[in-house]
Short mmCIF file of C-alpha atoms and ligand atoms in Angstrom, two decimals:
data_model
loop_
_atom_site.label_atom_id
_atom_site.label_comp_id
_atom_site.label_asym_id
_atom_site.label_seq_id
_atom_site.Cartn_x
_atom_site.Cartn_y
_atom_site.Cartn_z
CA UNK A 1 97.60 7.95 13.33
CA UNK A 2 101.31 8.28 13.08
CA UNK A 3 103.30 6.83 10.38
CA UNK A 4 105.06 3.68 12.81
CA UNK A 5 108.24 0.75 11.91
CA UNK A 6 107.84 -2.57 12.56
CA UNK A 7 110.02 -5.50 12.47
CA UNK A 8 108.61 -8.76 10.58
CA UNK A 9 109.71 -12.13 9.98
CA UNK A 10 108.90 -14.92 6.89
CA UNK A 11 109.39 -17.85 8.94
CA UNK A 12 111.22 -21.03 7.45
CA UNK A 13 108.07 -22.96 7.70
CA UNK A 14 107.06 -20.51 4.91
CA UNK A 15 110.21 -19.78 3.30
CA UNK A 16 110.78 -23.75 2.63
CA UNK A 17 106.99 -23.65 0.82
CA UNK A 18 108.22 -20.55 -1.72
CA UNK A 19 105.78 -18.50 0.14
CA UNK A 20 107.42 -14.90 0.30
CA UNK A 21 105.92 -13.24 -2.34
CA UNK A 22 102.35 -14.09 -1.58
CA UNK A 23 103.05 -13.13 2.21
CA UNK A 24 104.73 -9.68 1.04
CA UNK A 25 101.78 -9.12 -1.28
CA UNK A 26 99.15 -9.15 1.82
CA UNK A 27 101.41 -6.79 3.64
CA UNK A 28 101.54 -4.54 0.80
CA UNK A 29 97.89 -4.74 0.36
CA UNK A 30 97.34 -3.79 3.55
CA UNK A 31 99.22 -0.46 3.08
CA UNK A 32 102.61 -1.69 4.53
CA UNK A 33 105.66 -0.83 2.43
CA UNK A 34 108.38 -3.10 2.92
CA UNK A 35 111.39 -0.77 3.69
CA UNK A 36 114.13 -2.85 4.45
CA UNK A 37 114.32 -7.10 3.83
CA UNK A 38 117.17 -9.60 3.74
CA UNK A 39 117.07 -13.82 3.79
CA UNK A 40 119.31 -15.05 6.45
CA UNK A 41 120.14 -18.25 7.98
CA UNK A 42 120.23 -18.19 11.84
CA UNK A 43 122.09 -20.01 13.83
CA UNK A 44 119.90 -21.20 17.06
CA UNK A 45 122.13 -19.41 19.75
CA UNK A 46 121.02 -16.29 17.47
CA UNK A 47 117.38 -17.50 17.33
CA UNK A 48 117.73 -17.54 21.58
CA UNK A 49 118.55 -14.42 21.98
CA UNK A 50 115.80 -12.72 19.41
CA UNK A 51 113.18 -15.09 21.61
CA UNK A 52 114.84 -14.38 25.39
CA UNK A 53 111.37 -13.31 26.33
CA UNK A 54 110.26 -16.52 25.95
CA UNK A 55 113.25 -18.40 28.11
CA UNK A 56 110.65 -19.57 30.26
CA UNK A 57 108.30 -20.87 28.23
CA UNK A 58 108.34 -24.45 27.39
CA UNK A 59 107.94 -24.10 23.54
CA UNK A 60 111.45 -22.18 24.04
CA UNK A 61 113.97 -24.63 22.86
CA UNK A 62 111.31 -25.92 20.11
CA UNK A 63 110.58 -22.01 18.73
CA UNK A 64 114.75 -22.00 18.80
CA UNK A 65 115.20 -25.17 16.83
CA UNK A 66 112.38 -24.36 14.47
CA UNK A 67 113.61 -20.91 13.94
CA UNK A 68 117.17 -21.99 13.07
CA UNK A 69 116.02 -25.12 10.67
CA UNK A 70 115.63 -22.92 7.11
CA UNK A 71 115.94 -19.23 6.07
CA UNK A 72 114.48 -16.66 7.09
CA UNK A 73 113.05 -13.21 5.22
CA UNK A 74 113.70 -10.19 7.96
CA UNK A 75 111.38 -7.35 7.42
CA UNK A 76 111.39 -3.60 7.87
CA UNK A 77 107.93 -2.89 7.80
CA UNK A 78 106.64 0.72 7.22
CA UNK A 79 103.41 2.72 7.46
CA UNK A 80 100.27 4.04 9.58
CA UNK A 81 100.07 2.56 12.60
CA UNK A 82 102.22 -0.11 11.23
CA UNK A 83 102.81 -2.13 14.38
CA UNK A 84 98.86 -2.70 14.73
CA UNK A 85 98.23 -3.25 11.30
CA UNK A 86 100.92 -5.84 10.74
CA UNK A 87 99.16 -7.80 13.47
CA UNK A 88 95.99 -7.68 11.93
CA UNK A 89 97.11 -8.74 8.46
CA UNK A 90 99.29 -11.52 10.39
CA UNK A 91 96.06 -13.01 12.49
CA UNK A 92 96.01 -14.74 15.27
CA UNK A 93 98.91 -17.08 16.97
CA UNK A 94 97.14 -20.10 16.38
CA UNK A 95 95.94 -20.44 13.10
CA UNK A 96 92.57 -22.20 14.19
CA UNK A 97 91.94 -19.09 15.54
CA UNK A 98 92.89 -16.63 13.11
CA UNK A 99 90.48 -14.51 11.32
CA UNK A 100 89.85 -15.05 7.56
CA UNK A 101 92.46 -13.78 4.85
CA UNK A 102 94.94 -13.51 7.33
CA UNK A 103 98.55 -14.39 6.38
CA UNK A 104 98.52 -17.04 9.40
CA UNK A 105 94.91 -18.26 8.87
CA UNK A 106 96.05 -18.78 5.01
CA UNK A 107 99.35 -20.15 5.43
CA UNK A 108 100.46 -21.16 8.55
CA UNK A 109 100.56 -25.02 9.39
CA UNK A 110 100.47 -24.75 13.27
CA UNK A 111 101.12 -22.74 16.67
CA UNK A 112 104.76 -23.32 16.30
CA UNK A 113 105.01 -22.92 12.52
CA UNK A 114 102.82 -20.18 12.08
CA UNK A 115 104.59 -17.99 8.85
CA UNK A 116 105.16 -14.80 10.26
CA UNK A 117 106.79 -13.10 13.79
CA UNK A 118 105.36 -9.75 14.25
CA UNK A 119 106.24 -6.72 16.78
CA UNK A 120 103.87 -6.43 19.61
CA UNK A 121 104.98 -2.78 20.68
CA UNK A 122 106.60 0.36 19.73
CA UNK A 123 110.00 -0.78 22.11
CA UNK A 124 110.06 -4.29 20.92
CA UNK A 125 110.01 -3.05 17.36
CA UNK A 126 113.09 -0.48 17.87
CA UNK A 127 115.10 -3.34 19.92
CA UNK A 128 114.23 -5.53 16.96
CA UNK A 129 114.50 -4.01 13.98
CA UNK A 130 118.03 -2.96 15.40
CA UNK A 131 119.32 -7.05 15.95
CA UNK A 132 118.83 -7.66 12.20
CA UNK A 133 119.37 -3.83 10.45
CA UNK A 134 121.75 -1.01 10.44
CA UNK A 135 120.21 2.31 10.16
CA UNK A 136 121.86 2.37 6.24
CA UNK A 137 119.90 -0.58 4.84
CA UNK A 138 116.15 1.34 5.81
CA UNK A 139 115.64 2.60 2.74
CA UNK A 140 112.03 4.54 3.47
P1 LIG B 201 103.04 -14.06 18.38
O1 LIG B 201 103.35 -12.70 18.94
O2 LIG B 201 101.65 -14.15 17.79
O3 LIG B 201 104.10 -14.56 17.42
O4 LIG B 201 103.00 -15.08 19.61
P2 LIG B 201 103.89 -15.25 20.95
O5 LIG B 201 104.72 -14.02 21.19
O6 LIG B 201 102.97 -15.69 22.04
O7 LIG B 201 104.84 -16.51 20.64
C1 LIG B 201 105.98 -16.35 19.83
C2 LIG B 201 106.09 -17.54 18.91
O8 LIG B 201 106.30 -18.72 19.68
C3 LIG B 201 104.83 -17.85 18.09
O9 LIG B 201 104.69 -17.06 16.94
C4 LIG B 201 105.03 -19.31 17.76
O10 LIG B 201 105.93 -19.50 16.66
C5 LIG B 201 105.69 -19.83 19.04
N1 LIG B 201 104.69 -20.40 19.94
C6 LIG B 201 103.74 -19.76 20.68
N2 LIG B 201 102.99 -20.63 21.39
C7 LIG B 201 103.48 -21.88 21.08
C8 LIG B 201 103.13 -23.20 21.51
O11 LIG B 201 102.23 -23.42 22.30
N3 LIG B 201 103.89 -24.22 20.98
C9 LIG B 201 104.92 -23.99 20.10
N4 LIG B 201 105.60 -25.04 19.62
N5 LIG B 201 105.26 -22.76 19.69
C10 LIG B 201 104.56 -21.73 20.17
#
């Protein structure tokens, strides 16, 4: 398997409860090396345009509110088929239905404030990891 980026988010949800260093740990754990991070404070025009894909939805304008109400911790995430793996250690959306000793199954208070954004694919990760990083500040 081929050594992938991914882009990764601390939510605020998390960020309020001091929770970045036990979230980085269980990426680290699972063999992700944390190549590039910054805290930021988004504004929630910039939070709508990360989460266009979701314009339809009707947790949009909630996911935008939510997303611009604290810091956030952006992640450059790097490793073996990083993209999957990051999933896996993240767990499932909801976090009633995420497996055991995941980040979101451990932390996360709800749907909406679940801890952690994750890329689903290869393209989403590029288009991502280039909103929030210059190609300077991946230190590999
Ligand atoms: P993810 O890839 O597991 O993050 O899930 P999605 O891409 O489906 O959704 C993106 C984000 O929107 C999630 O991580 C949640 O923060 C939020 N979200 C998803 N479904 C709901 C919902 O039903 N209600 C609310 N309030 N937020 C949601």
């Amino acid at each position: 398997m081929a050594i992938q980026r991914t882009f990764s988010i601390i939510k605020p949800d998390a960020t309020k409860r001091s929770l970045t260093g036990a979230i980085n740990a269980k990426l680290e754990a699972a063999g992700l090396r944390i190549i590039a991070q910054k805290r930021i404070h988004l504004t929630k025009a910039q939070a709508g345009v990360f989460y266009e894909v979701h314009k339809e939805r009707p947790f949009y304008d909630e996911l935008c509110e939510f997303m611009a109400s604290g810091p956030i911790v952006v992640q450059v995430l790097e490793g073996e088929d990083a993209i999957a793996k990051n999933r896996e250690v993240m767990g499932a959306t909801n976090p009633e239905e995420a497996a055991e000793g995941t980040i979101r199954k451990e932390f996360a208070l709800s749907i909406g404030e679940n801890s952690v954004h994750g890329s689903d694919g290869e393209d989403t990760a590029k288009v991502e990891i280039a909103y929030f990083f210059s190609g300077l500040e991946l230190v590999g």
